[in-house]
Short mmCIF file of C-alpha atoms and ligand atoms in Angstrom, two decimals:
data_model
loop_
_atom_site.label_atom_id
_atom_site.label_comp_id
_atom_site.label_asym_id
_atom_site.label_seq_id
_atom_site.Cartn_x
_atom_site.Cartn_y
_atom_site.Cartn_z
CA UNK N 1 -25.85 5.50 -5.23
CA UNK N 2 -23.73 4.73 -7.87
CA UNK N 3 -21.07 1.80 -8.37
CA UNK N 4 -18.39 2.74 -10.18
CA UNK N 5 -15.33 0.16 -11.62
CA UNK N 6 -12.08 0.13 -12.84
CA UNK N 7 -11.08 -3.05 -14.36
CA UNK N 8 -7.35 -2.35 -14.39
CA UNK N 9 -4.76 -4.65 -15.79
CA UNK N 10 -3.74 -6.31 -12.70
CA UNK N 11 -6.25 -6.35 -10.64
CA UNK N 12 -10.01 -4.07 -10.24
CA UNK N 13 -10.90 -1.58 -8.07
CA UNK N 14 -14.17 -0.58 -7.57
CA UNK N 15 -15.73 2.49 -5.35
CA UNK N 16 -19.73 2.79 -3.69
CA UNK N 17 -20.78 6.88 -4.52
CA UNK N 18 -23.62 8.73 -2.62
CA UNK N 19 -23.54 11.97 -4.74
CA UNK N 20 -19.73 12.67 -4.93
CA UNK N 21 -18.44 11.20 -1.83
CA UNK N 22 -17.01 7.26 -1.87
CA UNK N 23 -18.69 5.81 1.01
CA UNK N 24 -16.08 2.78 0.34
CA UNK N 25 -13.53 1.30 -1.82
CA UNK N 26 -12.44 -2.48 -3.01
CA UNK N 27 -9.80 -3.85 -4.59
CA UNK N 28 -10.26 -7.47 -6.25
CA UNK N 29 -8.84 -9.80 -7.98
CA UNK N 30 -10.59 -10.51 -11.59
CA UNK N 31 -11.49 -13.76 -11.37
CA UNK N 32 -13.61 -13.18 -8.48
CA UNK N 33 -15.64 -10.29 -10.16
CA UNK N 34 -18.54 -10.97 -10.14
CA UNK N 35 -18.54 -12.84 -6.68
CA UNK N 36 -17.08 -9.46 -5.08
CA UNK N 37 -19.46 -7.21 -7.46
CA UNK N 38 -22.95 -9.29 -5.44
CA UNK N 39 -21.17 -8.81 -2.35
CA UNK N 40 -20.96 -4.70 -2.99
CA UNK N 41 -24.63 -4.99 -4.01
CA UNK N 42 -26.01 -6.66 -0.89
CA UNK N 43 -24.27 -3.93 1.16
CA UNK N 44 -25.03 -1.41 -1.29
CA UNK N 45 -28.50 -1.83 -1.96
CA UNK N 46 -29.71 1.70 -2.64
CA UNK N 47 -26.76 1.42 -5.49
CA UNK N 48 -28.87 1.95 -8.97
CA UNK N 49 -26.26 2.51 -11.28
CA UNK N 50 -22.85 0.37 -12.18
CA UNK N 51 -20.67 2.02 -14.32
CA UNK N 52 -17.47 0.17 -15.52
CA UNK N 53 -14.31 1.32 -17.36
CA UNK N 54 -12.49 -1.48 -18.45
CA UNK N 55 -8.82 -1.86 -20.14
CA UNK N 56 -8.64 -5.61 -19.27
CA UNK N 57 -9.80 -8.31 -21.17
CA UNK N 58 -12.79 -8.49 -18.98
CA UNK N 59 -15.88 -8.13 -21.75
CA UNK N 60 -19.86 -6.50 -20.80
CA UNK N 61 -20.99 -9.98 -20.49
CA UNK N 62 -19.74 -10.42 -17.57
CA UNK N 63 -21.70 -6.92 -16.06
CA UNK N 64 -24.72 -7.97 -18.08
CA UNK N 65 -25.64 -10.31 -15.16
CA UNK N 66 -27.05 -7.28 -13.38
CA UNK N 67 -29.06 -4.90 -15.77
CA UNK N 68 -32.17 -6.45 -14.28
CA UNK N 69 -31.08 -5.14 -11.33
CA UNK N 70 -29.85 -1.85 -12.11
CA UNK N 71 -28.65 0.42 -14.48
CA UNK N 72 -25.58 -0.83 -16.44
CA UNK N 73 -23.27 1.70 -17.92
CA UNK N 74 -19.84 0.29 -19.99
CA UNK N 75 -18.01 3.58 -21.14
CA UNK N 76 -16.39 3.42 -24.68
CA UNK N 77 -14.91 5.66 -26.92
CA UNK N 78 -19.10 6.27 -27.83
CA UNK N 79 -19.66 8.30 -24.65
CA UNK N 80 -19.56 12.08 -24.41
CA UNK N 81 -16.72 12.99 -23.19
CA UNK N 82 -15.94 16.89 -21.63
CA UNK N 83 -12.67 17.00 -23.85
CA UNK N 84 -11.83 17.63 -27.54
CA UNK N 85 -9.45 14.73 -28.20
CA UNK N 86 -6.68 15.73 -30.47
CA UNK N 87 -4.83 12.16 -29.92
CA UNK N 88 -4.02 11.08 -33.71
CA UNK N 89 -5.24 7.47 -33.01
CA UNK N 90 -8.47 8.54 -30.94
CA UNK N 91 -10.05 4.67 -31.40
CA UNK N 92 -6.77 3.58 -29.30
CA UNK N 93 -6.70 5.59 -26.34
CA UNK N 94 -7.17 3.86 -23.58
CA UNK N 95 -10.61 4.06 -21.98
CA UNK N 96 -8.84 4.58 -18.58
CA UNK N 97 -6.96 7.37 -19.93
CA UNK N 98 -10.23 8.92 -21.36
CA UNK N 99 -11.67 9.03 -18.02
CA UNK N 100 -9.06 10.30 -16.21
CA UNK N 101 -8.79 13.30 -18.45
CA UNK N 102 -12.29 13.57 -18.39
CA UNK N 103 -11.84 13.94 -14.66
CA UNK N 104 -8.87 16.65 -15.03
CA UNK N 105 -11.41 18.81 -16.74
CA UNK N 106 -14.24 18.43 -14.94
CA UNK N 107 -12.51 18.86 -12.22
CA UNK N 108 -9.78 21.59 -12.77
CA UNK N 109 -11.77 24.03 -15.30
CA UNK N 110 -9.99 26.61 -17.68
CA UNK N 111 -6.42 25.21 -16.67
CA UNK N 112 -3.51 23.49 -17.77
CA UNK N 113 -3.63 19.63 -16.58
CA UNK N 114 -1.21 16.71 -16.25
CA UNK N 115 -2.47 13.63 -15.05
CA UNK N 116 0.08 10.79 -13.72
CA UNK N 117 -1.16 7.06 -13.35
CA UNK N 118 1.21 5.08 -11.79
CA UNK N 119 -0.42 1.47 -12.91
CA UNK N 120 0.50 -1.24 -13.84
CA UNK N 121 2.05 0.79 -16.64
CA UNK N 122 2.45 4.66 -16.14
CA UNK N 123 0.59 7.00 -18.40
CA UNK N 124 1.03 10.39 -18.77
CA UNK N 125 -1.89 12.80 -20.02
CA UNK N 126 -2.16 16.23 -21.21
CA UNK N 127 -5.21 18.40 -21.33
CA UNK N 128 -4.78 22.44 -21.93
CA UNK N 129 -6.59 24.93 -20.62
CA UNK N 130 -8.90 24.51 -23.80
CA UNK N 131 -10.10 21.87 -23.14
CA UNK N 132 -7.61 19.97 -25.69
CA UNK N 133 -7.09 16.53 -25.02
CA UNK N 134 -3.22 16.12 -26.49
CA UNK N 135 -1.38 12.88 -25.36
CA UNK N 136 1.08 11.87 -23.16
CA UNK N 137 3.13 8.88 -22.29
CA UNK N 138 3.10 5.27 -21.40
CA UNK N 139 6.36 3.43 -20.08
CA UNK N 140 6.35 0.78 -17.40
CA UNK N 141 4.78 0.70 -14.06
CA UNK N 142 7.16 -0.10 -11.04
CA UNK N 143 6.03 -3.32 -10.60
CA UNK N 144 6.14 -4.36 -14.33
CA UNK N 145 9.91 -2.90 -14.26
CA UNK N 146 10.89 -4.92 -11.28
CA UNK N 147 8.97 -8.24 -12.96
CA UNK N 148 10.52 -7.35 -16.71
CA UNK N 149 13.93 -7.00 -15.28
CA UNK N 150 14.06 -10.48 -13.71
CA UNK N 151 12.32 -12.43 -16.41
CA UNK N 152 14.36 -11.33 -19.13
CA UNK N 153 17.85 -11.58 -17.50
CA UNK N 154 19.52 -14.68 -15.81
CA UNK N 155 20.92 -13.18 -12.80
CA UNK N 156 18.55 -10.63 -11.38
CA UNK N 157 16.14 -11.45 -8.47
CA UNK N 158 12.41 -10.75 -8.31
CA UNK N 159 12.37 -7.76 -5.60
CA UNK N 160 9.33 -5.90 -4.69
CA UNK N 161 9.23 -1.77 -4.59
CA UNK N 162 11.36 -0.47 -1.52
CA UNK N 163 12.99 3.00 -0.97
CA UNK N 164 16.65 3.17 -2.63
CA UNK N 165 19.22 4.55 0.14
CA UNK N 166 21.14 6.03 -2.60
CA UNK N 167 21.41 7.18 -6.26
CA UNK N 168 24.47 4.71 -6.23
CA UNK N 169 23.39 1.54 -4.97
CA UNK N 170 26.13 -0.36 -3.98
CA UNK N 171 24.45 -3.77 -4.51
CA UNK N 172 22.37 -5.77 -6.80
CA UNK N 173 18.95 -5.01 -4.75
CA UNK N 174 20.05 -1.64 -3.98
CA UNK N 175 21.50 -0.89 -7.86
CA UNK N 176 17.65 -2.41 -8.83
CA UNK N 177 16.09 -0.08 -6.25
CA UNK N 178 17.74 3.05 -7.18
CA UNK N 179 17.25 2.09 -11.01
CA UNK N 180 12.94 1.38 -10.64
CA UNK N 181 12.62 4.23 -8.56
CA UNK N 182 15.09 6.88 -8.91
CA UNK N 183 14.58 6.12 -12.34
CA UNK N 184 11.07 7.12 -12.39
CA UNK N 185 11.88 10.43 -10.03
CA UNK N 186 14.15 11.60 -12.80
CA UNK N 187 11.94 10.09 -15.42
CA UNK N 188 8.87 12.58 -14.15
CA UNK N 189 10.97 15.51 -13.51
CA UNK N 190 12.32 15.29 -17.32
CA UNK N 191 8.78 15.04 -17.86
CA UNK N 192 7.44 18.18 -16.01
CA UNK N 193 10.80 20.21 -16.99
CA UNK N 194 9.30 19.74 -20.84
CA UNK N 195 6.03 20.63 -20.00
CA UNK N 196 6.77 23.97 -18.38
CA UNK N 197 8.87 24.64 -21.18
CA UNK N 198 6.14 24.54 -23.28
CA UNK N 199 3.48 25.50 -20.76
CA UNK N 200 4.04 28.24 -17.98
CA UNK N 201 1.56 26.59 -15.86
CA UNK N 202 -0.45 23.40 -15.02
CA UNK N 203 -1.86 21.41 -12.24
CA UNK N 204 -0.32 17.59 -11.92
CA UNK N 205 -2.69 14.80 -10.69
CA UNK N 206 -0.77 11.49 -9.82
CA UNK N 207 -2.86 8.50 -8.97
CA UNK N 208 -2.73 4.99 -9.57
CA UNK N 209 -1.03 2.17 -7.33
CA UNK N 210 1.75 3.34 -6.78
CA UNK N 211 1.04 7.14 -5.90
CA UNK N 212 1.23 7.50 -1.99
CA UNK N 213 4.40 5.53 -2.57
CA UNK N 214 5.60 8.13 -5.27
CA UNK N 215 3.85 11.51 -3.12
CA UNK N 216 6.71 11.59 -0.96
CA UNK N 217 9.80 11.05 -3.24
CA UNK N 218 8.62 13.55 -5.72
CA UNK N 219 9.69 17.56 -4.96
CA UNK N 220 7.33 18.95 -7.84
CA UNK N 221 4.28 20.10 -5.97
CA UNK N 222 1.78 17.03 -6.81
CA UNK N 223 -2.17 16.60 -5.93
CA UNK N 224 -1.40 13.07 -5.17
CA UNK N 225 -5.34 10.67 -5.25
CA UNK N 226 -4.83 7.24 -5.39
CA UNK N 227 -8.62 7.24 -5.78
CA UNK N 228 -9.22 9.76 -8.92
CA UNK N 229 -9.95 7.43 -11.22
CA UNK N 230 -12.83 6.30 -9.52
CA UNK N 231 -14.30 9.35 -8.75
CA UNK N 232 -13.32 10.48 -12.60
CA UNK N 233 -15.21 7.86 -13.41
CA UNK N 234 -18.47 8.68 -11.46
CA UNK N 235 -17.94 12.27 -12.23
CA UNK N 236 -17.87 11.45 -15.97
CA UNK N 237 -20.97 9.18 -15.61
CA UNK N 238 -22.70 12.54 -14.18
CA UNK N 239 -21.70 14.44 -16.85
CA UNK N 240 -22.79 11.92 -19.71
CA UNK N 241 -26.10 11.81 -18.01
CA UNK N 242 -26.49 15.94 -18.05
CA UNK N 243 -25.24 15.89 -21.40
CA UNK N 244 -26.77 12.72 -23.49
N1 ATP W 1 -1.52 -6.39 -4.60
C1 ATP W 1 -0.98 -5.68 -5.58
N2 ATP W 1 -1.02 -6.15 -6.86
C2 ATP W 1 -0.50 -5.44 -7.87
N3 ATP W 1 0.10 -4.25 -7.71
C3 ATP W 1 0.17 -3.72 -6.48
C4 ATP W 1 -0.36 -4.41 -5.36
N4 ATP W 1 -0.16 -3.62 -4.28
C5 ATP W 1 0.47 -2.52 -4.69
N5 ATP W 1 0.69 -2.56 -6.01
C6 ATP W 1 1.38 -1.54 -6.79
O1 ATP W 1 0.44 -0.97 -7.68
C7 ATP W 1 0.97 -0.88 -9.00
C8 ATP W 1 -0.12 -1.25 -9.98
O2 ATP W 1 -1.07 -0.23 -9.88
P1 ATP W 1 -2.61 -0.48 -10.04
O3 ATP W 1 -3.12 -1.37 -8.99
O4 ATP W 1 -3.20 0.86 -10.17
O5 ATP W 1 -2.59 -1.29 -11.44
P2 ATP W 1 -3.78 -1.96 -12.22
O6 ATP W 1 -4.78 -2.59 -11.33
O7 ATP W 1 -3.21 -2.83 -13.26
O8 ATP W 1 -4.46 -0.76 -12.85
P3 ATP W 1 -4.07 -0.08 -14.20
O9 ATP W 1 -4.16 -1.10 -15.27
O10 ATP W 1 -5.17 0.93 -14.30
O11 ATP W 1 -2.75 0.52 -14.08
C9 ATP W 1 2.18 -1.80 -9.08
O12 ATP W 1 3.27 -1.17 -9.72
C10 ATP W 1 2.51 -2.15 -7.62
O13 ATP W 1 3.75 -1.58 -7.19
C1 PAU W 2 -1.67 2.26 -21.49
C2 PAU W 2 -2.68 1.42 -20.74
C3 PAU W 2 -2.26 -0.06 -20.78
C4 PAU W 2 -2.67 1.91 -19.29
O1 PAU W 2 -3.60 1.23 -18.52
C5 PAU W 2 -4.11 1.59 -21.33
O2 PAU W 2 -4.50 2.93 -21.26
C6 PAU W 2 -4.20 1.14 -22.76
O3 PAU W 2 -4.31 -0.03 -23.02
N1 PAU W 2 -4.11 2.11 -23.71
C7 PAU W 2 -4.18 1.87 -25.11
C8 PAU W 2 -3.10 2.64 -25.84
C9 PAU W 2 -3.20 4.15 -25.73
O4 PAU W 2 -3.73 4.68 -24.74
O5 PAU W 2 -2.76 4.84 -26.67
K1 K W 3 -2.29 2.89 -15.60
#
């Protein structure tokens, strides 16, 4: 059994695996780490390997605590990774978005790929049907958009994610609504529109916290898994052991 987490950053999420199959999934908060991570253990116990992808601030120390317990694996940009990345600042990428185009490719073989996180920020990433790891995107996640726009104005309220009746909202929430998340529809379909200009085909993966809210707002065909970058991650761990 392996443990896999993602230390996000907001918040972690962290799946048990017997082969390829989450037997269950957690969400915590990060200051209660490595609290929650015992917790897993004790009703995990046949769990031998914890492998962590981290974009937070979170260091290995604070996994260390359990290498006498099991194996320990931190992925970095070191790892083997099924991709060739052509991303002009390679030592930058973000370790989350490694492993969710690791997980594109391992998953979805010989194809065009497009994976859509829908975090804390959103990140859009590209791999061709060559394997070619190209870029993407990052603007602000839902939430962050919704925080950003009432911190830096006067007058705005803090509102949390809700369905817009219209493209015109006729009032400040609904205006904000409509803004956050019509904003993002149109933002993705610019998106794809580019991509099949330049691509005739390609599979799109949106996951992150916000995807099952996305899913149903979206009219591109989407293989929505709030859950794939947990299972890239275990996936990728399974490749880096076949390959090291
Ligand atoms: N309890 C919650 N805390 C934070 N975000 C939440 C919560 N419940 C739902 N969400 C939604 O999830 C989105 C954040 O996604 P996610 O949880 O994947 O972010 P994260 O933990 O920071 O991970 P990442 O850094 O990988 O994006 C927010 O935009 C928000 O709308
Ligand atoms: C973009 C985020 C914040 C998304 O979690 C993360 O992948 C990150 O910190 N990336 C580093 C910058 C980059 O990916 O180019
Ligand atoms: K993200």
């Amino acid at each position: 059994m392996v443990l896999t987490v993602d230390v996000g950053n907001t918040r972690i999420k962290a799946s048990v695996f017997e082969g390829s199959t989450a037997l269950e999934n957690f969400i915590f908060e990060k200051k209660e780490l490595v609290e929650k991570i015992k917790n897993i253990l004790e009703k995990f116990p046949n769990c031998s390997d914890l492998v962590v992808a981290s974009v937070g601030n979170i260091e290995k120390q604070a996994f260390l605590t359990f290498e006498n317990q099991l194996n320990v694996h931190f992925f970095t940009h070191e790892d083997v990774f099924p991709f060739h990345n052509k991303y002009a600042t390679p030592k930058t990428l973000g370790i989350d978005r490694m492993i969710l185009a690791a997980g594109a490719t391992l998953k979805f073989p010989k194809q065009n790929r497009l994976v859509i996180d829908a975090g804390t920020c959103i990140t859009y990433d590209f791999i061709d049907e060559n394997d070619n790891y190209l870029g993407g995107a990052i603007s602000p996640g839902l939430r962050l958009r919704y925080e950003s726009m009432h911190n830096y104005t006067a007058k705005l309220p803090l509102l949390t994610l809700e369905v817009p009746e219209s493209y015109i909202g006729n009032s400040t929430a609904q205006a904000m609504h409509s803004g956050v998340v019509n904003g993002f529809v149109y933002e993705i379909d610019g998106f794809i529109d580019d991509y099949r200009r330049d691509f005739s085909n390609f599979i799109i993966i949106l996951t992150g916290g916000d995807a099952d809210f996305l899913a149903k707002r979206l009219k591109n065909t989407i293989f929505a898994n709030s859950n794939f970058l947990l299972e890239s991650l275990n996936q990728t761990y399974q490749y880096k052991i076949d390959n090291d």
